[in-house]
């Protein structure tokens, strides 16, 4: 995010190791949602304005509802984590008045290929380095174990790489 000029970068996670990792990877601030209201803290850190873009990587109805409350006028809430449960907009009219947007992102299929090529080029040029976010490698035959590790958060996984 810093690569494209995002500021401030604010990470929110109940797990201490995830907050520490966020700081190591470039976050300006981290918030523990179990000890403070993340929306109030984000508003405080941004002078009351909120953030231009807020991401949910977890797929949580609670987090999805918080994204719009933390978003600035014309801000965007991006749902990346897959959630099959509904979430409720507290004040849908406020979202319209503030011209906020909700977008989904799923990097899969032919539409993702141009973005993946751009990412590979940036990695090859040394502009992006994801190595700190790779937390483990699994043989392709152990894919089910990798999914289980992600689901159960065994070993604090971030990205697991399947090796053929």
XYZ file of N, CA and C in Angstrom:
492
model
N 0.822 -1.191 0.000
C 0.000 0.000 0.000
C 0.870 1.261 0.000
N 1.942 1.199 0.768
C 2.846 2.345 0.809
C 3.415 2.612 -0.583
N 3.587 1.542 -1.361
C 4.136 1.619 -2.714
C 3.330 2.576 -3.597
N 2.016 2.638 -3.360
C 1.171 3.510 -4.181
C 0.795 4.806 -3.462
N 1.442 5.067 -2.334
C 1.242 6.338 -1.655
C 0.180 6.360 -0.578
N -0.322 5.211 -0.181
C -1.363 5.179 0.857
C -0.799 5.674 2.188
N -1.569 6.534 2.861
C -1.161 7.026 4.179
C -2.369 7.644 4.871
N -2.563 7.415 6.129
C -1.809 6.468 6.920
C -2.292 5.039 6.640
N -1.409 4.090 6.879
C -1.776 2.677 6.779
C -2.037 2.209 8.202
N -3.264 1.708 8.422
C -3.701 1.326 9.761
C -4.129 -0.130 9.731
N -3.491 -0.947 10.546
C -3.862 -2.356 10.648
C -4.702 -2.583 11.886
N -5.728 -3.419 11.748
C -6.596 -3.758 12.877
C -6.637 -5.276 12.992
N -6.235 -5.796 14.135
C -6.259 -7.245 14.329
C -6.229 -7.544 15.819
N -6.996 -8.531 16.264
C -6.980 -8.870 17.687
C -5.716 -9.627 18.106
N -4.973 -10.174 17.149
C -3.790 -10.971 17.477
C -2.527 -10.109 17.481
N -1.798 -10.166 18.578
C -0.592 -9.353 18.732
C 0.425 -9.629 17.625
N 0.609 -10.935 17.276
C 1.606 -11.237 16.242
C 1.225 -10.631 14.901
N -0.063 -10.558 14.611
C -0.510 -9.947 13.356
C -0.268 -8.436 13.377
N -0.490 -7.790 14.528
C -0.231 -6.353 14.622
C 1.264 -6.061 14.489
N 2.090 -6.882 15.125
C 3.544 -6.703 15.007
C 3.997 -6.884 13.554
N 3.429 -7.883 12.877
C 3.765 -8.127 11.475
C 3.341 -6.931 10.618
N 2.173 -6.380 10.898
C 1.698 -5.222 10.133
C 2.663 -4.051 10.262
N 3.154 -3.807 11.463
C 4.136 -2.730 11.656
C 5.432 -3.026 10.906
N 5.877 -4.273 10.979
C 7.100 -4.669 10.274
C 6.967 -4.491 8.765
N 5.755 -4.733 8.248
C 5.526 -4.657 6.808
C 5.113 -3.264 6.336
N 5.097 -2.281 7.251
C 4.894 -0.913 6.806
C 3.691 -0.162 7.327
N 2.900 -0.772 8.205
C 1.765 -0.037 8.772
C 2.283 1.120 9.635
N 1.574 2.229 9.601
C 1.918 3.374 10.447
C 1.383 3.202 11.862
N 0.210 2.575 11.965
C -0.456 2.370 13.249
C -1.117 0.998 13.244
N -1.282 0.425 14.422
C -2.052 -0.804 14.566
C -3.033 -0.630 15.718
N -4.146 -1.332 15.607
C -5.208 -1.224 16.599
C -5.612 -2.621 17.032
N -5.765 -2.797 18.337
C -6.291 -4.040 18.894
C -7.789 -3.816 19.137
N -8.652 -4.449 18.325
C -10.086 -4.199 18.474
C -10.684 -4.783 19.746
N -9.898 -5.551 20.500
C -10.417 -6.076 21.764
C -10.212 -5.098 22.909
N -9.394 -4.048 22.673
C -9.122 -3.093 23.752
C -9.629 -1.690 23.438
N -9.966 -1.434 22.172
C -10.505 -0.117 21.819
C -11.383 -0.241 20.575
N -12.272 0.703 20.401
C -13.155 0.713 19.238
C -12.331 1.103 18.007
N -12.203 0.195 17.037
C -11.352 0.499 15.887
C -11.848 1.688 15.065
N -13.156 1.862 14.957
C -13.685 2.985 14.169
C -13.335 4.305 14.842
N -13.547 4.395 16.154
C -13.204 5.627 16.869
C -11.714 5.924 16.771
N -10.888 4.890 16.895
C -9.438 5.094 16.830
C -9.002 5.522 15.431
N -9.579 4.913 14.394
C -9.260 5.304 13.010
C -9.660 6.756 12.783
N -10.832 7.122 13.249
C -11.280 8.517 13.113
C -10.317 9.462 13.845
N -9.865 9.050 15.009
C -8.916 9.867 15.767
C -7.593 10.019 15.017
N -7.108 8.935 14.452
C -5.827 8.961 13.731
C -5.887 9.767 12.432
N -7.102 9.948 11.903
C -7.260 10.667 10.629
C -7.905 12.035 10.825
N -7.842 12.563 12.024
C -8.415 13.878 12.295
C -9.924 13.927 12.117
N -10.580 12.790 12.325
C -12.033 12.717 12.208
C -12.531 12.397 10.816
N -11.676 12.437 9.833
C -12.076 12.260 8.430
C -12.409 10.815 8.079
N -11.622 9.869 8.546
C -11.756 8.477 8.133
C -10.754 8.164 7.032
N -10.773 6.938 6.556
C -9.817 6.493 5.545
C -10.459 6.466 4.159
N -9.631 6.657 3.144
C -10.128 6.639 1.769
C -10.506 5.232 1.321
N -9.733 4.254 1.760
C -9.995 2.860 1.391
C -9.804 1.996 2.629
N -10.767 1.108 2.866
C -10.690 0.178 3.991
C -10.923 -1.231 3.451
N -10.076 -2.171 3.867
C -10.155 -3.548 3.386
C -10.563 -4.491 4.502
N -11.398 -5.472 4.164
C -11.659 -6.599 5.056
C -11.053 -7.831 4.391
N -9.975 -8.353 4.976
C -9.333 -9.546 4.444
C -9.827 -10.810 5.146
N -10.640 -10.654 6.190
C -11.052 -11.777 7.015
C -12.367 -12.394 6.550
N -13.307 -11.568 6.145
C -14.630 -12.075 5.801
C -15.517 -12.121 7.028
N -15.593 -11.010 7.741
C -16.350 -10.928 8.987
C -17.445 -9.880 8.851
N -18.673 -10.248 9.197
C -19.788 -9.303 9.128
C -19.541 -8.085 10.008
N -18.974 -8.306 11.194
C -18.674 -7.198 12.098
C -17.684 -6.235 11.450
N -16.611 -6.765 10.876
C -15.597 -5.926 10.246
C -16.174 -5.209 9.031
N -16.964 -5.905 8.242
C -17.558 -5.282 7.050
C -18.410 -4.070 7.423
N -19.187 -4.191 8.493
C -20.005 -3.053 8.936
C -19.130 -1.914 9.439
N -18.011 -2.242 10.074
C -17.105 -1.212 10.587
C -16.397 -0.459 9.466
N -16.165 -1.132 8.339
C -15.422 -0.494 7.247
C -16.075 0.803 6.794
N -17.364 0.780 6.575
C -18.037 1.991 6.105
C -18.045 3.076 7.176
N -18.146 2.686 8.435
C -18.113 3.690 9.499
C -16.728 4.326 9.614
N -15.691 3.591 9.197
C -14.323 4.113 9.263
C -13.939 4.845 7.978
N -14.769 4.744 6.949
C -14.436 5.334 5.651
C -14.760 6.823 5.618
N -13.931 7.544 4.900
C -14.125 8.985 4.700
C -15.242 9.224 3.692
N -15.699 10.456 3.552
C -16.616 10.763 2.449
C -15.969 10.332 1.130
N -16.738 9.713 0.281
C -16.284 9.126 -0.989
C -15.325 7.956 -0.787
N -15.254 7.450 0.436
C -14.384 6.328 0.750
C -14.933 5.016 0.211
N -14.062 4.028 0.145
C -14.436 2.727 -0.383
C -14.153 1.637 0.646
N -15.094 0.725 0.775
C -14.928 -0.471 1.592
C -14.742 -1.634 0.629
N -13.617 -2.310 0.737
C -13.296 -3.395 -0.171
C -13.370 -4.714 0.586
N -14.265 -5.587 0.154
C -14.414 -6.900 0.776
C -13.559 -7.891 0.001
N -12.501 -8.376 0.634
C -11.610 -9.364 0.034
C -11.878 -10.735 0.648
N -12.009 -10.782 1.965
C -12.325 -12.038 2.645
C -13.722 -12.493 2.275
N -13.879 -13.787 2.103
C -15.163 -14.339 1.684
C -16.028 -14.575 2.916
N -17.219 -14.000 2.902
C -18.156 -14.108 4.013
C -19.507 -14.534 3.459
N -20.037 -15.601 3.987
C -21.342 -16.093 3.532
C -22.476 -15.622 4.445
N -22.143 -14.828 5.462
C -23.167 -14.339 6.378
C -23.520 -12.884 6.043
N -24.748 -12.469 6.339
C -25.135 -11.088 6.037
C -24.506 -10.093 7.010
N -24.407 -8.859 6.563
C -24.038 -7.786 7.472
C -25.096 -6.705 7.309
N -25.225 -5.842 8.303
C -26.277 -4.837 8.319
C -25.659 -3.451 8.251
N -26.170 -2.626 7.341
C -25.769 -1.223 7.301
C -26.596 -0.484 8.340
N -25.906 0.165 9.287
C -26.629 0.882 10.334
C -27.491 1.990 9.743
N -26.909 2.798 8.870
C -27.618 3.928 8.278
C -27.303 3.957 6.779
N -28.030 3.170 5.967
C -27.735 3.137 4.532
C -27.786 4.510 3.870
N -28.656 5.393 4.344
C -28.754 6.729 3.749
C -27.461 7.506 3.927
N -26.788 7.296 5.048
C -25.519 7.975 5.298
C -24.478 7.568 4.248
N -24.483 6.296 3.882
C -23.562 5.819 2.854
C -23.834 6.535 1.529
N -25.078 6.746 1.211
C -25.450 7.428 -0.031
C -25.051 8.904 0.041
N -25.374 9.544 1.133
C -25.052 10.968 1.296
C -23.547 11.191 1.239
N -22.775 10.276 1.841
C -21.319 10.418 1.863
C -20.665 9.868 0.590
N -21.499 9.323 -0.309
C -21.018 8.779 -1.591
C -19.952 7.706 -1.403
N -20.160 6.876 -0.405
C -19.236 5.773 -0.158
C -19.578 4.604 -1.073
N -18.628 3.715 -1.240
C -18.818 2.556 -2.105
C -18.423 1.283 -1.377
N -19.118 0.217 -1.716
C -18.739 -1.120 -1.273
C -18.335 -1.871 -2.531
N -17.167 -2.477 -2.486
C -16.693 -3.257 -3.625
C -16.202 -4.610 -3.131
N -16.361 -5.586 -3.987
C -15.809 -6.903 -3.706
C -14.580 -7.109 -4.569
N -13.648 -7.899 -4.062
C -12.448 -8.203 -4.836
C -12.164 -9.687 -4.713
N -12.024 -10.328 -5.863
C -11.701 -11.752 -5.880
C -10.732 -11.971 -7.024
N -9.479 -12.185 -6.696
C -8.429 -12.321 -7.714
C -8.398 -13.753 -8.227
N -9.258 -14.018 -9.190
C -9.345 -15.366 -9.731
C -9.867 -15.290 -11.156
N -9.466 -16.216 -11.962
C -9.985 -16.312 -13.319
C -9.260 -15.405 -14.288
N -9.730 -15.360 -15.517
C -9.043 -14.615 -16.578
C -8.930 -13.113 -16.311
N -9.879 -12.533 -15.602
C -9.827 -11.092 -15.327
C -8.635 -10.717 -14.447
N -8.126 -11.677 -13.668
C -7.015 -11.402 -12.751
C -5.656 -11.465 -13.442
N -5.588 -12.026 -14.623
C -4.295 -12.254 -15.281
C -3.496 -10.966 -15.501
N -4.077 -9.881 -16.044
C -3.271 -8.660 -16.215
C -2.677 -8.134 -14.904
N -3.448 -8.188 -13.825
C -2.932 -7.733 -12.529
C -1.817 -8.643 -12.032
N -1.978 -9.950 -12.224
C -0.932 -10.880 -11.810
C 0.351 -10.660 -12.603
N 0.229 -10.390 -13.874
C 1.415 -10.106 -14.696
C 2.114 -8.845 -14.192
N 1.329 -7.807 -13.876
C 1.917 -6.581 -13.322
C 2.648 -6.863 -12.008
N 2.038 -7.674 -11.134
C 2.678 -8.015 -9.864
C 3.980 -8.778 -10.083
N 3.959 -9.731 -10.993
C 5.170 -10.510 -11.284
C 6.267 -9.596 -11.816
N 5.905 -8.661 -12.677
C 6.894 -7.706 -13.191
C 7.487 -6.860 -12.066
N 6.645 -6.378 -11.150
C 7.130 -5.566 -10.033
C 8.031 -6.367 -9.101
N 7.703 -7.627 -8.903
C 8.548 -8.493 -8.075
C 9.886 -8.716 -8.773
N 9.847 -8.998 -10.074
C 11.081 -9.236 -10.840
C 11.990 -8.008 -10.837
N 11.403 -6.811 -10.821
C 12.190 -5.576 -10.792
C 12.675 -5.212 -9.381
N 12.268 -6.005 -8.396
C 12.674 -5.728 -7.027
C 11.877 -4.621 -6.363
N 10.749 -4.254 -6.945
C 9.917 -3.176 -6.378
C 8.964 -3.688 -5.294
N 8.610 -4.961 -5.370
C 7.735 -5.578 -4.371
C 8.409 -6.829 -3.840
N 8.267 -7.051 -2.554
C 8.837 -8.242 -1.937
C 7.797 -8.813 -0.971
N 7.247 -9.952 -1.339
C 6.239 -10.586 -0.498
C 6.821 -11.651 0.424
N 8.150 -11.822 0.408
C 8.746 -12.931 1.147
C 8.434 -12.880 2.647
N 8.326 -11.692 3.227
C 8.014 -11.599 4.658
C 6.590 -12.035 4.975
N 5.737 -12.067 3.958
C 4.354 -12.464 4.228
C 4.108 -13.942 3.940
N 5.113 -14.657 3.478
C 4.974 -16.098 3.257
C 5.356 -16.796 4.552
N 4.384 -17.467 5.129
C 4.625 -18.061 6.442
C 4.821 -19.574 6.391
N 4.740 -20.156 5.205
C 4.981 -21.595 5.131
C 4.850 -22.130 3.719
N 5.406 -23.313 3.532
C 5.340 -24.008 2.244
C 4.769 -25.407 2.482
N 3.911 -25.847 1.579
C 3.328 -27.185 1.650
C 3.467 -27.841 0.287
N 3.690 -29.134 0.301
C 3.660 -29.877 -0.949
C 2.236 -29.828 -1.495
N 2.105 -29.829 -2.804
C 0.787 -29.773 -3.430
C -0.101 -30.908 -2.922
N 0.507 -32.049 -2.656
C -0.267 -33.187 -2.148
C -0.796 -32.935 -0.738
N -0.244 -31.928 -0.047
C -0.685 -31.576 1.309
C -1.567 -30.328 1.327
N -2.206 -30.038 0.202
C -3.048 -28.837 0.109
C -4.138 -28.818 1.171
N -4.720 -29.963 1.465
C -5.782 -30.017 2.481
C -5.235 -29.606 3.855
N -3.995 -30.008 4.150
C -3.372 -29.613 5.421
C -3.133 -28.100 5.452
N -2.761 -27.517 4.310
C -2.538 -26.071 4.240
C -3.839 -25.324 4.510
N -4.918 -25.783 3.899
C -6.229 -25.146 4.118
C -6.622 -25.255 5.589
N -6.373 -26.411 6.169
C -6.689 -26.606 7.584
C -5.860 -25.661 8.460
N -4.588 -25.484 8.124
C -3.729 -24.564 8.882
C -4.263 -23.142 8.804
N -4.759 -22.751 7.628
C -5.348 -21.416 7.481
C -6.623 -21.284 8.305
N -7.485 -22.298 8.200
C -8.763 -22.248 8.926
C -8.565 -22.188 10.436
N -7.618 -22.984 10.934
C -7.392 -23.057 12.377
C -6.327 -22.076 12.853
N -5.729 -21.342 11.896
C -4.673 -20.370 12.197
C -3.495 -21.025 12.910
N -3.200 -22.257 12.526
C -2.075 -22.989 13.092
C -0.765 -22.340 12.659
N 0.045 -21.923 13.607
C 1.325 -21.303 13.283
C 1.205 -19.889 12.748
N 0.089 -19.222 13.002
C -0.127 -17.840 12.553
C 0.131 -17.649 11.055
N -0.576 -18.392 10.201
C -0.316 -18.310 8.766
C -0.797 -17.008 8.149
N -0.049 -16.526 7.181
C -0.445 -15.364 6.397
C -0.682 -15.825 4.963
N 0.413 -16.237 4.334
C 0.345 -16.826 2.999
C 1.060 -18.167 3.050
N 0.405 -19.162 2.539
C 1.024 -20.471 2.429
C 1.210 -20.780 0.957
N 2.378 -21.269 0.599
C 2.709 -21.557 -0.790
C 2.639 -23.056 -1.001
N 1.902 -23.458 -2.054
C 1.840 -24.874 -2.421
C 2.932 -25.117 -3.458
N 3.760 -26.108 -3.200
C 4.889 -26.429 -4.077
C 4.594 -27.725 -4.817
N 4.614 -27.673 -6.155
C 4.331 -28.904 -6.929
C 5.373 -29.982 -6.715
